[in-house]
Amino acid sequence: MTGCCNVFKVELRWPEQIATSNWFPPLVYTIFNGLLAIVFVAFLIMILSDSIPDIGAFWLIYLTNWALIVETIAMVMLCISTVWAYAKLPDGPSQGKAPLFVRYTVALWYLIQPLSLIVVILYWTLINPLWDLQPVDLLGLWAHLLNWLCLLLSFFAARIPWSFKNFIWGLVFLLTYLGWTLIHFFAQIGTPRGCELYIDPECPIYDAFDWNMPMMTTIITIFALVGYAVLAGLYTAFVRCRQCCFPTPVGEVETKDGPQNIETIENAA
């Protein structure tokens, strides 16, 4: 039971691993996260104002839109957490356990990082494949590419620790969405514009992910989950790259949980 809980445990040094950056001074990093939060909120508002009048509550059936909501919430919470941590910096480093709000923020940040990339990959291979490309407007490009690039900037700019186990948050999210696709199928909710193969209530959320053909859909699910684990490994490699490009500051040493103060380690010993 303890091992299971450890997988979900969020560990970081408060406030410095939230308030400081590999790229920017603390104040500039705080502004950077504020600007990212504003961009995510602005695009979500534009997407909602463009889509809701057209398809109403059906907007909520799609994986991309679930991801956009969680990404926006996470970036707003990260902005708040960074401001909070910046205000705490003058009190000295390593002030004990991070507040619960900050730990929830980091958990969501763990969730959205590889999730945003898998949404990009699924869209450009299954929904709007590059080899049969349909026109994409700015809002569609944001939802299926540009938001991931912004999150990747956040990933490399941050000093928030990451390890492979953190992929569990996104896995829970994907399994939850998988459960939703089954509810959608059995409840015969349908889609806003119907489809060619079935009557409206039987239409799948995505033509390429159709529970009316369970064998193919199960295979796609397995490949998607395995692919997600591979992407989590890729992000772990990104962390190694981040550590090589931006060495641990003087007075700290690198551990499996990220940079740690030498004094803190000695005291723990």
mmCIF file of C-alpha atoms in Angstrom:
data_model
loop_
_atom_site.group_PDB
_atom_site.id
_atom_site.type_symbol
_atom_site.label_atom_id
_atom_site.label_comp_id
_atom_site.label_asym_id
_atom_site.label_seq_id
_atom_site.Cartn_x
_atom_site.Cartn_y
_atom_site.Cartn_z
ATOM 1 C CA MET A 1 0.000 0.000 0.000
ATOM 2 C CA THR A 2 2.872 2.321 0.855
ATOM 3 C CA GLY A 3 4.512 1.623 -2.503
ATOM 4 C CA CYS A 4 1.293 2.552 -4.318
ATOM 5 C CA CYS A 5 1.051 5.815 -2.373
ATOM 6 C CA ASN A 6 4.690 6.637 -3.160
ATOM 7 C CA VAL A 7 3.902 6.534 -6.871
ATOM 8 C CA PHE A 8 1.455 9.402 -6.374
ATOM 9 C CA LYS A 9 3.614 11.281 -3.878
ATOM 10 C CA VAL A 10 4.736 14.752 -4.982
ATOM 11 C CA GLU A 11 8.119 15.700 -3.561
ATOM 12 C CA LEU A 12 9.849 19.016 -4.142
ATOM 13 C CA ARG A 13 11.790 21.651 -2.248
ATOM 14 C CA TRP A 14 9.595 24.570 -1.296
ATOM 15 C CA PRO A 15 9.794 27.342 -2.345
ATOM 16 C CA GLU A 16 12.934 27.298 -4.523
ATOM 17 C CA GLN A 17 11.987 24.548 -6.995
ATOM 18 C CA ILE A 18 8.779 26.428 -7.779
ATOM 19 C CA ALA A 19 10.104 30.008 -7.717
ATOM 20 C CA THR A 20 13.372 29.504 -9.587
ATOM 21 C CA SER A 21 14.112 28.681 -13.209
ATOM 22 C CA ASN A 22 16.848 27.222 -15.376
ATOM 23 C CA TRP A 23 16.502 30.178 -17.740
ATOM 24 C CA PHE A 24 15.298 33.233 -15.845
ATOM 25 C CA PRO A 25 15.795 35.172 -12.610
ATOM 26 C CA PRO A 26 12.930 34.495 -10.152
ATOM 27 C CA LEU A 27 10.973 37.669 -10.953
ATOM 28 C CA VAL A 28 11.227 37.133 -14.719
ATOM 29 C CA TYR A 29 10.226 33.484 -14.258
ATOM 30 C CA THR A 30 7.169 34.559 -12.280
ATOM 31 C CA ILE A 31 6.187 36.922 -15.116
ATOM 32 C CA PHE A 32 6.870 34.153 -17.657
ATOM 33 C CA ASN A 33 4.422 31.807 -15.920
ATOM 34 C CA GLY A 34 1.900 34.623 -15.674
ATOM 35 C CA LEU A 35 2.101 35.228 -19.421
ATOM 36 C CA LEU A 36 1.726 31.505 -20.161
ATOM 37 C CA ALA A 37 -1.356 31.362 -17.937
ATOM 38 C CA ILE A 38 -2.868 34.372 -19.736
ATOM 39 C CA VAL A 39 -2.226 32.770 -23.143
ATOM 40 C CA PHE A 40 -3.837 29.468 -22.087
ATOM 41 C CA VAL A 41 -6.881 31.227 -20.606
ATOM 42 C CA ALA A 42 -7.264 33.472 -23.663
ATOM 43 C CA PHE A 43 -7.147 30.575 -26.125
ATOM 44 C CA LEU A 44 -9.583 28.502 -24.047
ATOM 45 C CA ILE A 45 -12.039 31.409 -23.997
ATOM 46 C CA MET A 46 -11.698 31.849 -27.780
ATOM 47 C CA ILE A 47 -12.173 28.122 -28.391
ATOM 48 C CA LEU A 48 -15.245 28.011 -26.133
ATOM 49 C CA SER A 49 -16.790 31.095 -27.753
ATOM 50 C CA ASP A 50 -16.180 29.556 -31.187
ATOM 51 C CA SER A 51 -17.422 26.043 -30.395
ATOM 52 C CA ILE A 52 -20.169 26.227 -27.762
ATOM 53 C CA PRO A 53 -22.681 28.179 -29.922
ATOM 54 C CA ASP A 54 -22.179 25.569 -32.641
ATOM 55 C CA ILE A 55 -22.100 22.219 -30.804
ATOM 56 C CA GLY A 56 -23.081 23.075 -27.212
ATOM 57 C CA ALA A 57 -22.311 20.505 -24.523
ATOM 58 C CA PHE A 58 -20.996 18.080 -27.139
ATOM 59 C CA TRP A 59 -17.748 20.086 -26.894
ATOM 60 C CA LEU A 60 -17.040 18.175 -23.693
ATOM 61 C CA ILE A 61 -16.973 14.730 -25.313
ATOM 62 C CA TYR A 62 -13.552 15.174 -26.956
ATOM 63 C CA LEU A 63 -10.161 14.256 -25.470
ATOM 64 C CA THR A 64 -8.516 17.409 -26.826
ATOM 65 C CA ASN A 65 -10.991 19.576 -24.961
ATOM 66 C CA TRP A 66 -10.575 17.647 -21.708
ATOM 67 C CA ALA A 67 -6.839 18.213 -22.079
ATOM 68 C CA LEU A 68 -7.276 21.934 -22.821
ATOM 69 C CA ILE A 69 -9.326 22.430 -19.654
ATOM 70 C CA VAL A 70 -6.815 20.614 -17.443
ATOM 71 C CA GLU A 71 -3.857 22.371 -19.090
ATOM 72 C CA THR A 72 -5.405 25.792 -18.515
ATOM 73 C CA ILE A 73 -6.235 25.026 -14.876
ATOM 74 C CA ALA A 74 -2.706 23.693 -14.335
ATOM 75 C CA MET A 75 -1.029 26.756 -15.842
ATOM 76 C CA VAL A 76 -3.175 29.163 -13.818
ATOM 77 C CA MET A 77 -2.370 27.195 -10.652
ATOM 78 C CA LEU A 78 1.334 27.188 -11.580
ATOM 79 C CA CYS A 79 1.205 30.963 -11.982
ATOM 80 C CA ILE A 80 -0.358 31.340 -8.524
ATOM 81 C CA SER A 81 2.120 28.878 -7.002
ATOM 82 C CA THR A 82 5.073 30.710 -8.569
ATOM 83 C CA VAL A 83 3.908 34.059 -7.181
ATOM 84 C CA TRP A 84 3.437 32.435 -3.769
ATOM 85 C CA ALA A 85 6.879 30.808 -3.906
ATOM 86 C CA TYR A 86 8.511 34.049 -5.091
ATOM 87 C CA ALA A 87 7.060 35.836 -2.067
ATOM 88 C CA LYS A 88 8.496 33.106 0.181
ATOM 89 C CA LEU A 89 12.042 33.191 -1.243
ATOM 90 C CA PRO A 90 13.309 35.948 1.116
ATOM 91 C CA ASP A 91 12.411 33.700 4.090
ATOM 92 C CA GLY A 92 15.156 31.260 3.042
ATOM 93 C CA PRO A 93 15.319 27.937 1.182
ATOM 94 C CA SER A 94 13.751 24.606 2.063
ATOM 95 C CA GLN A 95 10.913 25.683 4.327
ATOM 96 C CA GLY A 96 9.584 22.172 4.710
ATOM 97 C CA LYS A 97 6.742 20.453 2.902
ATOM 98 C CA ALA A 98 5.143 22.356 0.054
ATOM 99 C CA PRO A 99 1.549 23.535 0.631
ATOM 100 C CA LEU A 100 -1.203 21.203 -0.541
ATOM 101 C CA PHE A 101 -2.268 23.643 -3.286
ATOM 102 C CA VAL A 102 1.276 23.633 -4.684
ATOM 103 C CA ARG A 103 1.483 19.827 -4.600
ATOM 104 C CA TYR A 104 -1.805 19.598 -6.500
ATOM 105 C CA THR A 105 -0.388 22.105 -8.978
ATOM 106 C CA VAL A 106 2.717 20.005 -9.554
ATOM 107 C CA ALA A 107 0.600 16.844 -9.934
ATOM 108 C CA LEU A 108 -1.423 18.559 -12.674
ATOM 109 C CA TRP A 109 1.811 19.793 -14.270
ATOM 110 C CA TYR A 110 3.045 16.194 -14.324
ATOM 111 C CA LEU A 111 -0.250 15.173 -15.924
ATOM 112 C CA ILE A 112 -0.310 17.716 -18.740
ATOM 113 C CA GLN A 113 3.289 17.371 -19.929
ATOM 114 C CA PRO A 114 3.275 13.981 -21.749
ATOM 115 C CA LEU A 115 -0.520 14.143 -22.153
ATOM 116 C CA SER A 116 -0.243 17.235 -24.364
ATOM 117 C CA LEU A 117 2.206 15.394 -26.635
ATOM 118 C CA ILE A 118 0.072 12.262 -26.951
ATOM 119 C CA VAL A 119 -2.904 14.456 -27.944
ATOM 120 C CA VAL A 120 -0.715 15.981 -30.671
ATOM 121 C CA ILE A 121 0.396 12.562 -31.924
ATOM 122 C CA LEU A 122 -3.125 11.063 -31.902
ATOM 123 C CA TYR A 123 -4.568 14.066 -33.749
ATOM 124 C CA TRP A 124 -1.967 14.157 -36.529
ATOM 125 C CA THR A 125 -2.037 10.373 -37.046
ATOM 126 C CA LEU A 126 -5.648 9.278 -36.416
ATOM 127 C CA ILE A 127 -7.945 12.312 -36.580
ATOM 128 C CA ASN A 128 -6.316 14.564 -39.165
ATOM 129 C CA PRO A 129 -3.395 12.479 -40.494
ATOM 130 C CA LEU A 130 -0.492 14.341 -42.043
ATOM 131 C CA TRP A 131 -0.736 12.160 -45.167
ATOM 132 C CA ASP A 132 -4.364 13.239 -45.736
ATOM 133 C CA LEU A 133 -4.247 16.672 -44.162
ATOM 134 C CA GLN A 134 -7.326 18.863 -43.857
ATOM 135 C CA PRO A 135 -7.058 22.646 -43.300
ATOM 136 C CA VAL A 136 -6.506 23.672 -39.669
ATOM 137 C CA ASP A 137 -7.264 27.160 -38.327
ATOM 138 C CA LEU A 138 -5.331 28.951 -35.569
ATOM 139 C CA LEU A 139 -7.518 27.609 -32.750
ATOM 140 C CA GLY A 140 -7.132 24.057 -34.042
ATOM 141 C CA LEU A 141 -3.389 24.551 -34.361
ATOM 142 C CA TRP A 142 -3.228 25.804 -30.776
ATOM 143 C CA ALA A 143 -5.221 22.848 -29.468
ATOM 144 C CA HIS A 144 -3.162 20.254 -31.329
ATOM 145 C CA LEU A 145 0.393 21.647 -31.460
ATOM 146 C CA LEU A 146 1.154 25.130 -30.128
ATOM 147 C CA ASN A 147 -0.075 24.409 -26.593
ATOM 148 C CA TRP A 148 2.327 21.456 -26.386
ATOM 149 C CA LEU A 149 5.213 23.680 -27.499
ATOM 150 C CA CYS A 150 4.338 26.181 -24.747
ATOM 151 C CA LEU A 151 4.229 23.382 -22.182
ATOM 152 C CA LEU A 152 7.576 22.107 -23.428
ATOM 153 C CA LEU A 153 9.013 25.590 -22.829
ATOM 154 C CA SER A 154 7.558 25.445 -19.321
ATOM 155 C CA PHE A 155 9.137 22.026 -18.799
ATOM 156 C CA PHE A 156 12.651 23.136 -19.733
ATOM 157 C CA ALA A 157 12.390 26.504 -17.983
ATOM 158 C CA ALA A 158 11.227 24.965 -14.700
ATOM 159 C CA ARG A 159 13.247 23.345 -11.942
ATOM 160 C CA ILE A 160 10.323 21.162 -10.876
ATOM 161 C CA PRO A 161 11.701 17.628 -10.433
ATOM 162 C CA TRP A 162 10.509 14.835 -12.727
ATOM 163 C CA SER A 163 10.951 11.086 -12.667
ATOM 164 C CA PHE A 164 9.406 8.274 -14.703
ATOM 165 C CA LYS A 165 6.872 7.456 -11.969
ATOM 166 C CA ASN A 166 5.208 10.839 -12.534
ATOM 167 C CA PHE A 167 3.579 9.473 -15.700
ATOM 168 C CA ILE A 168 1.002 7.822 -13.404
ATOM 169 C CA TRP A 169 -1.003 11.081 -13.245
ATOM 170 C CA GLY A 170 -1.499 11.203 -16.999
ATOM 171 C CA LEU A 171 -2.222 7.474 -17.081
ATOM 172 C CA VAL A 172 -5.085 7.941 -14.618
ATOM 173 C CA PHE A 173 -6.414 10.754 -16.811
ATOM 174 C CA LEU A 174 -6.259 8.629 -19.981
ATOM 175 C CA LEU A 175 -7.930 5.666 -18.285
ATOM 176 C CA THR A 176 -10.662 8.002 -17.056
ATOM 177 C CA TYR A 177 -11.214 9.254 -20.597
ATOM 178 C CA LEU A 178 -11.215 5.658 -21.845
ATOM 179 C CA GLY A 179 -13.995 4.946 -19.358
ATOM 180 C CA TRP A 180 -15.859 7.974 -20.694
ATOM 181 C CA THR A 181 -15.677 6.627 -24.268
ATOM 182 C CA LEU A 182 -17.336 3.420 -23.054
ATOM 183 C CA ILE A 183 -20.052 5.401 -21.250
ATOM 184 C CA HIS A 184 -20.568 7.439 -24.422
ATOM 185 C CA PHE A 185 -20.865 4.250 -26.482
ATOM 186 C CA PHE A 186 -23.282 2.344 -24.225
ATOM 187 C CA ALA A 187 -25.399 5.420 -23.418
ATOM 188 C CA GLN A 188 -25.625 6.199 -27.166
ATOM 189 C CA ILE A 189 -24.919 9.888 -26.673
ATOM 190 C CA GLY A 190 -23.850 10.469 -30.256
ATOM 191 C CA THR A 191 -21.973 13.404 -31.777
ATOM 192 C CA PRO A 192 -23.007 16.923 -32.805
ATOM 193 C CA ARG A 193 -22.825 16.309 -36.558
ATOM 194 C CA GLY A 194 -23.597 12.609 -36.896
ATOM 195 C CA CYS A 195 -21.577 10.214 -39.037
ATOM 196 C CA GLU A 196 -21.828 8.161 -42.215
ATOM 197 C CA LEU A 197 -21.815 4.601 -40.846
ATOM 198 C CA TYR A 198 -24.402 4.761 -38.024
ATOM 199 C CA ILE A 199 -27.550 6.501 -36.904
ATOM 200 C CA ASP A 200 -26.765 9.596 -34.803
ATOM 201 C CA PRO A 201 -26.945 8.063 -31.286
ATOM 202 C CA GLU A 202 -24.542 5.270 -32.271
ATOM 203 C CA CYS A 203 -21.858 7.536 -33.735
ATOM 204 C CA PRO A 204 -18.479 7.226 -31.982
ATOM 205 C CA ILE A 205 -16.670 10.274 -30.620
ATOM 206 C CA TYR A 206 -13.903 9.684 -33.161
ATOM 207 C CA ASP A 207 -14.344 7.664 -36.355
ATOM 208 C CA ALA A 208 -10.915 6.096 -35.799
ATOM 209 C CA PHE A 209 -11.801 5.059 -32.230
ATOM 210 C CA ASP A 210 -15.056 3.161 -32.599
ATOM 211 C CA TRP A 211 -16.337 0.737 -29.941
ATOM 212 C CA ASN A 212 -18.722 -0.664 -32.566
ATOM 213 C CA MET A 213 -15.505 -2.390 -33.726
ATOM 214 C CA PRO A 214 -14.136 -3.479 -30.330
ATOM 215 C CA MET A 215 -11.150 -5.479 -31.573
ATOM 216 C CA MET A 216 -9.603 -2.607 -33.543
ATOM 217 C CA THR A 217 -10.406 -0.092 -30.803
ATOM 218 C CA THR A 218 -8.821 -2.312 -28.144
ATOM 219 C CA ILE A 219 -5.667 -2.579 -30.247
ATOM 220 C CA ILE A 220 -5.548 1.207 -30.640
ATOM 221 C CA THR A 221 -6.035 1.572 -26.875
ATOM 222 C CA ILE A 222 -3.152 -0.776 -26.100
ATOM 223 C CA PHE A 223 -0.859 1.012 -28.554
ATOM 224 C CA ALA A 224 -1.879 4.407 -27.126
ATOM 225 C CA LEU A 225 -1.157 3.337 -23.528
ATOM 226 C CA VAL A 226 2.174 1.771 -24.477
ATOM 227 C CA GLY A 227 2.966 4.893 -26.483
ATOM 228 C CA TYR A 228 2.149 7.028 -23.466
ATOM 229 C CA ALA A 229 4.636 5.061 -21.346
ATOM 230 C CA VAL A 230 7.255 5.587 -24.075
ATOM 231 C CA LEU A 231 6.540 9.326 -24.024
ATOM 232 C CA ALA A 232 6.980 9.339 -20.243
ATOM 233 C CA GLY A 233 10.404 7.818 -20.854
ATOM 234 C CA LEU A 234 11.075 10.544 -23.422
ATOM 235 C CA TYR A 235 10.273 13.211 -20.829
ATOM 236 C CA THR A 236 12.615 11.486 -18.404
ATOM 237 C CA ALA A 237 15.296 11.833 -21.098
ATOM 238 C CA PHE A 238 14.315 15.510 -21.458
ATOM 239 C CA VAL A 239 15.080 15.931 -17.754
ATOM 240 C CA ARG A 240 18.549 14.439 -18.272
ATOM 241 C CA CYS A 241 19.039 16.917 -21.106
ATOM 242 C CA ARG A 242 17.810 19.744 -18.882
ATOM 243 C CA GLN A 243 20.265 18.742 -16.170
ATOM 244 C CA CYS A 244 23.161 18.586 -18.648
ATOM 245 C CA CYS A 245 22.354 21.947 -20.216
ATOM 246 C CA PHE A 246 21.662 23.666 -16.900
ATOM 247 C CA PRO A 247 23.969 22.218 -14.226
ATOM 248 C CA THR A 248 22.926 22.098 -10.579
ATOM 249 C CA PRO A 249 23.745 25.411 -8.816
ATOM 250 C CA VAL A 250 26.736 25.665 -6.489
ATOM 251 C CA GLY A 251 25.845 24.438 -3.006
ATOM 252 C CA GLU A 252 23.561 21.704 -4.301
ATOM 253 C CA VAL A 253 24.040 18.145 -5.500
ATOM 254 C CA GLU A 254 21.970 16.133 -7.979
ATOM 255 C CA THR A 255 19.919 13.279 -6.542
ATOM 256 C CA LYS A 256 17.208 11.020 -7.938
ATOM 257 C CA ASP A 257 14.673 13.500 -6.545
ATOM 258 C CA GLY A 258 16.306 16.487 -8.230
ATOM 259 C CA PRO A 259 18.810 19.070 -6.951
ATOM 260 C CA GLN A 260 19.195 19.037 -3.171
ATOM 261 C CA ASN A 261 20.959 21.401 -0.779
ATOM 262 C CA ILE A 262 24.142 19.870 0.610
ATOM 263 C CA GLU A 263 23.224 21.241 4.040
ATOM 264 C CA THR A 264 19.781 19.622 3.857
ATOM 265 C CA ILE A 265 21.292 16.229 2.940
ATOM 266 C CA GLU A 266 23.873 16.453 5.726
ATOM 267 C CA ASN A 267 21.206 17.342 8.270
ATOM 268 C CA ALA A 268 19.052 14.394 7.125
ATOM 269 C CA ALA A 269 22.070 12.091 7.474
#
